[in-house]
Tab-separated table of C-alpha atoms in Angstrom:
chain	number	residue	atom	x	y	z
A	13	MET	CA	116.514	114.657	94.577
A	14	ILE	CA	112.802	114.606	95.353
A	15	PRO	CA	110.877	115.756	92.247
A	16	ARG	CA	109.155	119.131	92.499
A	17	LEU	CA	105.387	118.752	92.718
A	18	THR	CA	103.080	120.936	90.673
A	19	PRO	CA	100.841	123.399	92.550
A	20	ALA	CA	97.891	121.034	91.998
A	21	GLN	CA	99.879	118.111	93.390
A	22	GLN	CA	100.971	120.199	96.374
A	23	ALA	CA	97.328	121.067	97.041
A	24	PHE	CA	96.388	117.390	96.754
A	25	ARG	CA	99.101	116.486	99.254
A	26	GLU	CA	97.795	119.071	101.719
A	27	ASP	CA	94.233	117.792	101.327
A	28	VAL	CA	95.333	114.207	102.007
A	29	ARG	CA	97.464	115.356	104.934
A	30	GLN	CA	94.471	117.075	106.526
A	31	LEU	CA	92.292	114.029	105.930
A	32	ALA	CA	94.931	111.804	107.511
A	33	ARG	CA	95.240	113.999	110.580
A	34	THR	CA	91.549	114.624	111.194
A	35	VAL	CA	89.858	111.396	110.066
A	36	ILE	CA	92.414	108.579	109.874
A	37	LEU	CA	94.771	109.263	112.794
A	38	PRO	CA	92.058	109.311	115.497
A	39	ARG	CA	91.050	105.751	114.544
A	40	ALA	CA	94.528	104.257	114.140
A	41	ALA	CA	94.995	102.865	117.661
A	42	GLU	CA	91.482	101.393	117.779
A	43	ILE	CA	91.929	99.713	114.392
A	44	ASP	CA	95.203	98.176	115.580
A	45	GLY	CA	93.712	97.007	118.871
A	46	SER	CA	90.499	95.585	117.454
A	47	GLN	CA	92.174	94.262	114.280
A	48	ARG	CA	89.174	95.365	112.253
A	49	TYR	CA	89.155	96.573	108.665
A	50	PRO	CA	89.066	100.412	108.531
A	51	ALA	CA	85.959	100.672	106.344
A	52	GLU	CA	85.216	104.269	107.413
A	53	ASN	CA	88.711	105.354	106.396
A	54	VAL	CA	88.330	103.690	103.016
A	55	GLN	CA	85.028	105.463	102.414
A	56	ALA	CA	86.637	108.797	103.277
A	57	LEU	CA	89.546	108.118	100.921
A	58	ALA	CA	87.195	107.164	98.101
A	59	ALA	CA	85.155	110.331	98.642
A	60	ALA	CA	88.360	112.384	98.504
A	61	GLY	CA	89.458	110.833	95.203
A	62	VAL	CA	92.401	108.957	96.711
A	63	ALA	CA	91.188	105.448	95.875
A	64	GLY	CA	91.727	104.839	92.179
A	65	ARG	CA	93.810	107.965	91.744
A	66	THR	CA	95.838	106.221	89.005
A	67	ILE	CA	92.798	104.732	87.244
A	68	PRO	CA	91.869	106.439	83.949
A	69	GLN	CA	89.114	109.012	84.165
A	70	GLU	CA	86.884	107.100	81.765
A	71	TYR	CA	86.445	104.492	84.515
A	72	GLY	CA	85.835	107.069	87.240
A	73	GLY	CA	89.433	107.380	88.442
A	74	GLY	CA	91.721	110.349	88.822
A	75	GLY	CA	93.797	109.691	85.699
A	76	ALA	CA	96.891	110.725	87.653
A	77	PRO	CA	100.516	109.594	87.370
A	78	LEU	CA	101.972	107.178	89.900
A	79	LEU	CA	103.675	110.050	91.728
A	80	GLU	CA	100.344	111.432	92.970
A	81	ALA	CA	99.357	108.096	94.467
A	82	ILE	CA	102.762	107.881	96.172
A	83	VAL	CA	102.152	111.326	97.705
A	84	ALA	CA	98.857	110.092	99.162
A	85	VAL	CA	100.345	106.841	100.460
A	86	GLU	CA	103.077	108.672	102.349
A	87	GLU	CA	100.724	111.122	104.052
A	88	VAL	CA	98.244	108.430	105.070
A	89	ALA	CA	101.025	106.156	106.356
A	90	LYS	CA	102.153	108.829	108.819
A	91	ALA	CA	98.772	108.368	110.494
A	92	CYS	CA	97.934	104.686	109.912
A	93	GLY	CA	100.002	102.052	108.154
A	94	THR	CA	97.025	99.750	107.688
A	95	THR	CA	95.026	102.390	105.824
A	96	ALA	CA	98.055	103.362	103.737
A	97	ARG	CA	98.366	99.792	102.488
A	98	ILE	CA	94.794	100.057	101.225
A	99	VAL	CA	95.736	103.235	99.352
A	100	VAL	CA	98.530	101.244	97.695
A	101	GLU	CA	96.226	98.446	96.636
A	102	THR	CA	93.556	100.759	95.230
A	103	ASN	CA	96.188	102.369	92.993
A	104	MET	CA	98.929	99.823	92.256
A	105	GLY	CA	99.538	96.099	91.948
A	106	ALA	CA	96.415	94.315	90.721
A	107	VAL	CA	94.877	97.656	89.729
A	108	GLY	CA	97.849	98.484	87.515
A	109	ALA	CA	97.681	95.049	85.918
A	110	VAL	CA	94.004	95.517	85.002
A	111	VAL	CA	94.600	99.071	83.721
A	112	HIS	CA	97.494	98.055	81.458
A	113	TYR	CA	96.676	94.462	80.510
A	114	GLY	CA	92.941	94.078	81.029
A	115	SER	CA	90.340	93.790	78.301
A	116	GLY	CA	87.786	96.521	77.832
A	117	GLU	CA	85.184	94.386	79.592
A	118	GLN	CA	87.498	93.707	82.542
A	119	LYS	CA	88.218	97.402	82.948
A	120	ARG	CA	84.556	98.401	82.752
A	121	ARG	CA	83.574	95.737	85.238
A	122	TYR	CA	86.265	96.023	87.870
A	123	LEU	CA	87.909	99.451	87.866
A	124	PRO	CA	84.845	101.480	88.974
A	125	ARG	CA	84.628	99.225	92.044
A	126	VAL	CA	88.158	100.165	93.022
A	127	VAL	CA	87.392	103.884	92.691
A	128	GLN	CA	84.628	103.304	95.228
A	129	GLY	CA	87.139	101.749	97.640
A	130	ASP	CA	86.976	98.018	96.870
A	131	LYS	CA	90.576	96.924	97.405
A	132	PRO	CA	91.662	94.036	95.130
A	133	CYS	CA	93.929	91.244	96.358
A	134	VAL	CA	97.072	89.915	94.714
A	135	CYS	CA	97.419	86.155	95.253
A	136	ILE	CA	100.997	84.977	94.752
A	137	THR	CA	102.361	83.373	97.931
A	138	GLU	CA	101.606	79.713	98.693
A	139	PRO	CA	102.404	77.506	101.708
A	140	GLN	CA	105.514	76.138	99.947
A	141	ALA	CA	106.197	79.014	97.537
A	142	GLY	CA	107.110	82.297	99.155
A	143	SER	CA	110.273	83.908	97.848
A	144	ALA	CA	110.456	81.079	95.307
A	145	ALA	CA	107.275	82.289	93.620
A	146	THR	CA	107.909	80.354	90.409
A	147	GLU	CA	107.513	77.114	92.369
A	148	MET	CA	103.803	77.795	92.886
A	149	THR	CA	101.508	74.844	92.236
A	150	THR	CA	98.098	76.574	91.988
A	151	SER	CA	96.790	75.648	88.546
A	152	MET	CA	94.196	76.786	86.047
A	153	VAL	CA	93.088	74.345	83.375
A	154	ALA	CA	90.922	75.216	80.378
A	155	ASP	CA	87.629	73.373	80.249
A	156	GLY	CA	85.263	74.556	77.542
A	157	ASP	CA	84.472	78.221	78.123
A	158	ASP	CA	85.868	78.119	81.651
A	159	LEU	CA	89.148	77.974	83.512
A	160	VAL	CA	89.207	75.626	86.497
A	161	VAL	CA	91.427	76.873	89.308
A	162	ASN	CA	92.827	74.624	92.062
A	163	GLY	CA	95.289	75.426	94.831
A	164	THR	CA	95.899	77.358	98.033
A	165	LYS	CA	97.340	80.827	98.507
A	166	ARG	CA	98.732	82.099	101.816
A	167	PHE	CA	99.055	85.505	103.548
A	168	ILE	CA	96.609	87.139	101.142
A	169	THR	CA	96.188	90.722	102.316
A	170	GLY	CA	92.569	91.758	102.602
A	171	ALA	CA	91.125	88.307	101.906
A	172	GLY	CA	87.537	88.098	103.058
A	173	VAL	CA	87.107	91.869	102.688
A	174	SER	CA	87.977	92.250	99.014
A	175	THR	CA	85.651	91.129	96.243
A	176	LEU	CA	88.314	90.750	93.516
A	177	TYR	CA	91.405	88.522	93.507
A	178	LEU	CA	94.195	88.508	90.931
A	179	VAL	CA	95.405	84.919	91.147
A	180	PHE	CA	98.791	83.850	89.832
A	181	ALA	CA	98.489	80.253	88.635
A	182	ARG	CA	100.193	77.701	86.432
A	183	LEU	CA	98.512	77.031	83.082
A	184	ASP	CA	98.255	73.781	81.137
A	185	GLY	CA	101.454	74.559	79.248
A	186	GLY	CA	103.451	75.047	82.448
A	187	GLY	CA	103.851	78.819	82.331
A	188	ILE	CA	102.396	81.170	84.959
A	189	GLY	CA	99.555	83.524	84.157
A	190	GLY	CA	96.971	85.562	86.017
A	191	VAL	CA	93.219	85.210	86.311
A	192	LEU	CA	90.630	87.427	87.992
A	193	VAL	CA	88.426	85.607	90.495
A	194	GLU	CA	85.485	87.222	92.257
A	195	ALA	CA	84.528	86.462	95.848
A	196	GLY	CA	81.489	84.223	95.958
A	197	THR	CA	82.508	82.177	92.932
A	198	PRO	CA	81.737	78.481	93.610
A	199	GLY	CA	84.931	76.749	94.679
A	200	PHE	CA	86.440	79.944	96.128
A	201	ARG	CA	86.904	79.927	99.898
A	202	VAL	CA	88.698	82.141	102.420
A	203	GLY	CA	90.401	80.038	105.089
A	204	LYS	CA	92.495	80.686	108.161
A	205	ARG	CA	93.285	84.240	109.212
A	206	TRP	CA	96.868	84.552	110.419
A	207	PRO	CA	97.243	86.870	113.450
A	208	MET	CA	100.001	89.349	112.675
A	209	MET	CA	102.482	91.442	114.638
A	210	GLY	CA	101.557	94.722	112.959
A	211	LEU	CA	99.310	96.316	110.342
A	212	ARG	CA	96.587	94.383	112.087
A	213	GLY	CA	93.541	96.034	110.551
A	214	LEU	CA	94.120	94.105	107.317
A	215	PRO	CA	93.371	90.371	107.433
A	216	GLU	CA	96.108	88.063	106.150
A	217	CYS	CA	94.396	84.814	105.181
A	218	ASP	CA	94.654	81.559	103.306
A	219	VAL	CA	92.544	81.427	100.154
A	220	HIS	CA	91.479	78.068	98.715
A	221	PHE	CA	90.431	77.259	95.160
A	222	GLU	CA	88.663	73.911	94.824
A	223	ASP	CA	87.547	73.267	91.229
A	224	CYS	CA	86.792	76.979	91.072
A	225	ARG	CA	85.346	77.723	87.634
A	226	VAL	CA	85.778	81.177	86.136
A	227	PRO	CA	85.029	82.339	82.583
A	228	ARG	CA	87.926	82.353	80.125
A	229	GLY	CA	87.256	86.066	79.754
A	230	ASN	CA	88.669	86.536	83.263
A	231	LEU	CA	92.154	85.555	82.081
A	232	LEU	CA	94.351	88.624	82.519
A	233	ALA	CA	97.702	87.252	81.386
A	234	ARG	CA	98.561	83.994	79.634
A	235	GLU	CA	101.506	81.652	80.171
A	236	ASP	CA	103.892	84.300	78.826
A	237	GLY	CA	102.465	86.879	81.194
A	238	PHE	CA	104.406	86.248	84.415
A	239	LYS	CA	107.022	88.861	83.528
A	240	ARG	CA	104.317	91.424	82.714
A	241	LEU	CA	102.426	90.644	85.917
A	242	MET	CA	105.598	91.115	87.949
A	243	ALA	CA	106.181	94.440	86.186
A	244	ALA	CA	102.797	95.520	87.545
A	245	TYR	CA	103.843	94.205	90.947
A	246	ASN	CA	106.793	96.616	90.904
A	247	GLY	CA	104.220	99.355	91.467
A	248	GLN	CA	102.937	97.610	94.581
A	249	ARG	CA	106.516	97.078	95.757
A	250	LEU	CA	107.197	100.810	95.449
A	251	GLY	CA	103.956	101.441	97.305
A	252	ALA	CA	105.170	99.218	100.139
A	253	ALA	CA	108.394	101.228	100.294
A	254	THR	CA	106.302	104.382	100.593
A	255	VAL	CA	104.210	102.988	103.448
A	256	ALA	CA	107.439	102.150	105.276
A	257	ALA	CA	108.807	105.648	104.693
A	258	GLY	CA	105.523	107.236	105.760
A	259	ILE	CA	105.386	105.276	109.019
A	260	ALA	CA	108.985	106.254	109.728
A	261	GLY	CA	108.222	109.871	108.854
A	262	GLY	CA	105.317	109.929	111.282
A	263	ALA	CA	107.521	108.536	114.052
A	264	PHE	CA	110.236	111.068	113.244
A	265	ASP	CA	107.785	113.987	113.453
A	266	LEU	CA	106.680	112.811	116.887
A	267	ALA	CA	110.307	112.464	118.002
A	268	VAL	CA	111.203	115.998	116.882
A	269	GLU	CA	108.239	117.473	118.727
A	270	HIS	CA	109.023	115.467	121.853
A	271	ALA	CA	112.690	116.509	121.811
A	272	GLN	CA	111.656	120.158	121.802
A	273	THR	CA	109.029	119.917	124.550
A	274	ARG	CA	110.292	117.229	126.947
A	275	ARG	CA	112.650	118.594	129.620
A	276	GLN	CA	115.227	116.632	131.604
A	277	PHE	CA	118.017	117.967	133.816
A	278	GLY	CA	116.469	121.400	133.493
A	279	ARG	CA	116.573	121.704	129.702
A	280	PRO	CA	114.868	120.288	126.582
A	281	LEU	CA	116.033	116.971	125.192
A	282	ALA	CA	116.891	118.852	121.999
A	283	ASP	CA	119.787	120.524	123.835
A	284	PHE	CA	121.665	117.220	124.193
A	285	GLN	CA	124.090	116.641	121.331
A	286	GLY	CA	123.709	112.867	121.422
A	287	LEU	CA	119.997	113.201	120.745
A	288	GLN	CA	120.585	115.915	118.139
A	289	TRP	CA	122.803	113.513	116.218
A	290	MET	CA	120.201	110.757	116.517
A	291	LEU	CA	117.604	113.066	114.947
A	292	ALA	CA	120.056	114.188	112.270
A	293	ASP	CA	120.752	110.579	111.273
A	294	MET	CA	117.027	109.845	111.132
A	295	HIS	CA	116.520	112.875	108.891
A	296	VAL	CA	119.276	111.736	106.515
A	297	GLN	CA	117.844	108.221	106.297
A	298	LEU	CA	114.328	109.487	105.639
A	299	THR	CA	115.510	111.941	103.003
A	300	ALA	CA	117.448	109.211	101.197
A	301	ALA	CA	114.479	106.830	101.218
A	302	ARG	CA	112.052	109.482	99.989
A	303	SER	CA	114.445	110.454	97.196
A	304	LEU	CA	114.653	106.850	95.975
A	305	ILE	CA	110.874	106.428	96.118
A	306	TYR	CA	109.930	109.718	94.494
A	307	ASP	CA	112.533	109.405	91.751
A	308	ALA	CA	111.259	105.916	90.898
A	309	ALA	CA	107.642	107.108	90.831
A	310	ASP	CA	108.437	110.199	88.779
A	311	ALA	CA	110.351	108.124	86.212
A	312	ALA	CA	107.422	105.690	85.946
A	313	GLY	CA	105.006	108.404	84.851
A	314	TYR	CA	101.670	106.714	84.140
A	315	GLY	CA	103.267	103.267	83.930
A	316	PHE	CA	105.193	100.918	86.202
A	317	PRO	CA	108.442	101.709	88.012
A	318	ALA	CA	111.532	99.910	86.779
A	319	MET	CA	112.253	96.679	88.616
A	320	GLU	CA	115.637	97.873	89.872
A	321	ASP	CA	114.262	101.230	91.028
A	322	ALA	CA	111.464	99.540	92.975
A	323	ALA	CA	113.806	96.960	94.491
A	324	VAL	CA	116.366	99.538	95.637
A	325	ALA	CA	113.669	101.750	97.152
A	326	LYS	CA	111.908	98.857	98.892
A	327	LEU	CA	115.136	97.420	100.293
A	328	TYR	CA	116.396	100.723	101.656
A	329	ALA	CA	113.070	102.075	102.920
A	330	GLY	CA	112.134	98.812	104.641
A	331	GLU	CA	115.347	98.649	106.649
A	332	MET	CA	115.347	102.403	107.250
A	333	ALA	CA	111.837	102.272	108.740
A	334	ILE	CA	112.891	99.692	111.320
A	335	THR	CA	115.843	101.850	112.390
A	336	VAL	CA	113.982	105.164	112.478
A	337	THR	CA	110.888	103.917	114.310
A	338	ASN	CA	113.042	102.155	116.898
A	339	ASN	CA	115.152	105.260	117.451
A	340	ALA	CA	112.051	107.416	117.748
A	341	LEU	CA	110.680	105.064	120.391
A	342	GLN	CA	114.050	105.157	122.196
A	343	LEU	CA	113.944	108.937	122.349
A	344	PHE	CA	110.575	108.753	124.145
A	345	GLY	CA	111.968	106.337	126.746
A	346	GLY	CA	109.333	104.553	128.837
A	347	TYR	CA	106.549	106.562	127.253
A	348	GLY	CA	107.512	105.252	123.826
A	349	TYR	CA	107.349	101.664	125.073
A	350	SER	CA	103.840	102.247	126.396
A	351	GLN	CA	100.766	101.495	124.338
A	352	GLU	CA	99.431	104.904	125.329
A	353	LEU	CA	101.551	106.373	122.524
A	354	PRO	CA	101.686	105.243	118.863
A	355	LEU	CA	105.447	104.559	118.762
A	356	GLU	CA	105.229	100.878	119.690
A	357	ARG	CA	102.554	100.380	117.001
A	358	MET	CA	104.760	102.112	114.443
A	359	VAL	CA	107.671	99.825	115.345
A	360	ARG	CA	105.479	96.760	114.877
A	361	ASP	CA	104.005	98.053	111.618
A	362	ALA	CA	107.400	98.926	110.139
A	363	ARG	CA	108.749	95.448	110.765
A	364	MET	CA	106.717	93.961	107.898
A	365	PHE	CA	108.478	95.815	105.112
A	366	THR	CA	111.656	93.744	105.059
A	367	ILE	CA	109.450	90.662	104.610
A	368	GLY	CA	106.289	91.256	102.557
A	369	GLY	CA	106.587	92.242	98.899
A	370	GLY	CA	110.045	90.697	98.598
A	371	THR	CA	112.301	90.000	101.567
A	372	ALA	CA	115.397	92.129	102.055
A	373	GLN	CA	117.549	89.094	101.313
A	374	MET	CA	115.769	88.254	98.045
A	375	LEU	CA	115.953	91.865	96.898
A	376	ARG	CA	119.693	91.812	97.548
A	377	ASN	CA	119.944	88.680	95.409
A	378	VAL	CA	118.052	90.392	92.593
A	379	LEU	CA	120.185	93.522	92.795
A	380	ALA	CA	123.403	91.509	92.995
A	381	GLY	CA	122.361	89.806	89.753
A	382	ARG	CA	121.970	93.219	88.127
A	383	VAL	CA	125.327	94.406	89.448
A	384	LEU	CA	127.094	91.254	88.257
A	385	GLY	CA	125.245	91.129	84.954
A	386	ARG	CA	123.769	87.685	85.446
A	387	LYS	CA	120.396	86.246	86.321
A	388	ALA	CA	119.900	85.771	90.051
A	389	THR	CA	118.920	82.212	90.897
A	390	GLN	CA	118.878	80.163	94.082
A	391	ARG	CA	118.274	76.848	92.322
A	392	ARG	CA	120.738	74.033	92.921
A	393	PRO	CA	122.821	73.466	89.787
A	394	GLY	CA	121.984	70.255	87.932
A	395	PRO	CA	124.542	67.579	87.022
A	396	GLU	CA	127.050	68.619	84.392
């Protein structure tokens, strides 16, 4: 069941909903068409206390549990998937890693920026290391008081806009750790922007590190830190599930309204049982996804969601969003296929969530390992 929100949380949800409808929604089509970063939306979210909602109050944040950020993500995603992803990344992922693992200096330096709307980037994927993240080759080598980073990351969301990058890299000892790199550091360079099918207001770029020197104090997690960093990433994965559910929820709301107002054969579409059942199925799927997401967030409290909870929610919500947005478009007929309405954008935006943040196939592998009680691996067995 979906956890009951407190009166304060209900009021927060209503405030975000109004902001989404009045400020974010009117810009959504233009942001998609122009593929520009929605800076005005981010400023409005920061002013409303949505950015950095999970950051402790001593650093200017809201000091709220994960559940409140999830509430905001869902409401914003109904209006604009691109902007909702920014809400995720100003509350989860790299932010969570700094909050829970960062030094006092790192927190004082970086967290207030996020509260003001500066979205950090997580840099994991490489040209030859996508789902197989542990095969990454980006390295950081200690040299005096510095760490020297070399390598290339791919499909980095927000690269070129963000000023802070949490870079997963291999240390001298072979393990994987994380280091914070600021834009403008010598040896740091944003490369090719990859044109994307949906969520087009956020750049997805290559990021290059060429003898990029950062202070040792920027190390966030050492060679034993990969597991802890991925625990923080579970928050971002749950956020992605919420964006998917929010996009689907926005499409469903449009479909319900259209079914009640559009007339064919002398009566509303809502009178036709076939379409009633389509809407009923969409409602069931949305309710199930929201239950998985909200339960995972509620259980996480002020920490990270459990890996299995995040994986189940992401897997189900990602596939659900594709089905629901497509069925909503179908109910609109030719109008839904037109770019005059937001349905075709919602279909394109939803398609990302079975790919980014863990493909549906990899999440099934992970969950199968849990079910079978053994570690999931795709590596070829060595000689016996």
